[in-house]
Amino acid sequence: QTLLVESGGGLVQPGGSLRLSCVASGFIFDNYAIGWFRQAPGRERERVSCISGSGAGTNYKDSVKGRFTTSRDNARKTVYLQMDSLKPEDTAVYYCAAQWTVNSAVVSCDQYGSLYWGKGTPVTVST
């Protein structure tokens, strides 16, 4: 069974930090780039970050650059999203998604090209 399971969301004050985890099973993890996406109430889903299969390449949405860091541990089939200096506008449900890539160096995470999705973990940034 193919699964992606997110965890680590919660309520945090502005300026605080959270670390999200995404654990995969049921597919060859190293062959997939993993993206973090988020969807706030009443808004479209947007990509936050992407990491290549090898973990060597990453990219980020402009508004989170310098605050969010994605990493992966292929031995544990886990991808992380470290979120620092959180702002109220970061409030959303966060999803991880896996996109097959031709080689492990490719950084490509498109929500329409992602094959597997988790069910999401909610993040609320508020006083």
GROMACS .gro file of C-alpha atoms in nm, residues 10-121:
model
  112
   10GLY     CA    1  -0.021   2.235   1.554
   11LEU     CA    2  -0.081   2.576   1.707
   12VAL     CA    3   0.216   2.809   1.742
   13GLN     CA    4   0.260   3.177   1.818
   14PRO     CA    5   0.397   3.417   1.556
   15GLY     CA    6   0.775   3.391   1.547
   16GLY     CA    7   0.767   3.032   1.662
   17SER     CA    8   0.883   2.712   1.495
   18LEU     CA    9   0.742   2.379   1.389
   19ARG     CA   10   0.895   2.076   1.223
   20LEU     CA   11   0.675   1.874   0.992
   21SER     CA   12   0.754   1.516   0.894
   22CYS     CA   13   0.634   1.310   0.599
   23VAL     CA   14   0.687   0.935   0.618
   24ALA     CA   15   0.654   0.731   0.299
   25SER     CA   16   0.586   0.366   0.230
   26GLY     CA   17   0.499   0.144  -0.064
   27PHE     CA   18   0.718   0.299  -0.336
   28ILE     CA   19   1.085   0.348  -0.424
   29PHE     CA   20   1.139   0.665  -0.226
   30ASP     CA   21   1.470   0.772  -0.381
   31ASN     CA   22   1.310   0.795  -0.727
   32TYR     CA   23   1.070   1.067  -0.617
   33ALA     CA   24   1.102   1.436  -0.552
   34ILE     CA   25   0.893   1.539  -0.253
   35GLY     CA   26   0.704   1.862  -0.234
   36TRP     CA   27   0.538   2.037   0.056
   37PHE     CA   28   0.217   2.212  -0.039
   38ARG     CA   29  -0.028   2.411   0.169
   39GLN     CA   30  -0.385   2.523   0.140
   40ALA     CA   31  -0.538   2.798   0.352
   41PRO     CA   32  -0.915   2.834   0.391
   42GLY     CA   33  -1.068   2.986   0.081
   43ARG     CA   34  -0.742   2.980  -0.111
   44GLU     CA   35  -0.586   2.757  -0.373
   45ARG     CA   36  -0.326   2.499  -0.287
   46GLU     CA   37   0.029   2.628  -0.336
   47ARG     CA   38   0.372   2.471  -0.340
   48VAL     CA   39   0.594   2.565  -0.048
   49SER     CA   40   0.907   2.363  -0.117
   50CYS     CA   41   1.053   2.081  -0.323
   51ILE     CA   42   1.345   1.846  -0.265
   52SER     CA   43   1.504   1.613  -0.517
   53GLY     CA   44   1.523   1.238  -0.469
   54SER     CA   45   1.884   1.258  -0.360
   55GLY     CA   46   1.819   1.553  -0.131
   56ALA     CA   47   2.089   1.759  -0.299
   57GLY     CA   48   1.853   2.001  -0.470
   58THR     CA   49   1.580   2.217  -0.320
   59ASN     CA   50   1.363   2.512  -0.405
   60TYR     CA   51   1.120   2.728  -0.212
   61LYS     CA   52   0.830   2.963  -0.253
   62ASP     CA   53   0.963   3.318  -0.229
   63SER     CA   54   0.764   3.407   0.081
   64VAL     CA   55   0.921   3.123   0.284
   65LYS     CA   56   1.282   3.152   0.167
   66GLY     CA   57   1.515   3.196   0.462
   67ARG     CA   58   1.247   3.075   0.707
   68PHE     CA   59   1.164   2.721   0.588
   69THR     CA   60   1.408   2.437   0.521
   70THR     CA   61   1.326   2.102   0.368
   71SER     CA   62   1.544   1.794   0.406
   72ARG     CA   63   1.512   1.421   0.366
   73ASP     CA   64   1.645   1.099   0.516
   74ASN     CA   65   1.612   0.831   0.248
   75ALA     CA   66   1.709   0.554   0.488
   76ARG     CA   67   1.404   0.644   0.697
   77LYS     CA   68   1.189   0.734   0.392
   78THR     CA   69   1.113   1.063   0.559
   79VAL     CA   70   1.106   1.425   0.445
   80TYR     CA   71   1.106   1.717   0.685
   81LEU     CA   72   0.996   2.078   0.669
   82GLN     CA   73   1.154   2.296   0.936
   83MET     CA   74   0.950   2.612   0.968
   84ASP     CA   75   1.097   2.904   1.163
   85SER     CA   76   0.985   3.262   1.216
   86LEU     CA   77   0.628   3.158   1.147
   87LYS     CA   78   0.375   3.421   1.049
   88PRO     CA   79  -0.006   3.419   1.066
   89GLU     CA   80  -0.014   3.396   0.685
   90ASP     CA   81   0.157   3.057   0.710
   91THR     CA   82  -0.162   2.916   0.859
   92ALA     CA   83  -0.284   2.633   0.637
   93VAL     CA   84  -0.313   2.259   0.602
   94TYR     CA   85   0.024   2.128   0.489
   95TYR     CA   86   0.053   1.830   0.256
   96CYS     CA   87   0.346   1.632   0.123
   97ALA     CA   88   0.336   1.484  -0.225
   98ALA     CA   89   0.565   1.260  -0.429
   99GLN     CA   90   0.652   1.315  -0.794
  100TRP     CA   91   0.847   1.059  -0.994
  101THR     CA   92   1.159   1.203  -1.159
  102VAL     CA   93   1.388   1.066  -1.429
  103ASN     CA   94   1.685   1.087  -1.194
  104SER     CA   95   1.741   1.170  -0.830
  105ALA     CA   96   1.893   1.511  -0.903
  106VAL     CA   97   1.578   1.660  -1.053
  107VAL     CA   98   1.395   1.918  -0.842
  108SER     CA   99   1.041   1.903  -0.978
  109CYS     CA  100   0.727   1.914  -0.768
  110ASP     CA  101   0.408   2.001  -0.950
  111GLN     CA  102   0.075   1.935  -0.783
  112TYR     CA  103  -0.067   1.799  -1.109
  113GLY     CA  104   0.236   1.576  -1.163
  114SER     CA  105   0.251   1.442  -0.810
  115LEU     CA  106   0.138   1.083  -0.790
  116TYR     CA  107   0.102   1.029  -0.418
  117TRP     CA  108  -0.039   1.263  -0.155
  118GLY     CA  109  -0.070   1.262   0.220
  119LYS     CA  110  -0.386   1.367   0.402
  120GLY     CA  111  -0.230   1.679   0.548
  121THR     CA  112  -0.144   1.824   0.887
   0.00000   0.00000   0.00000
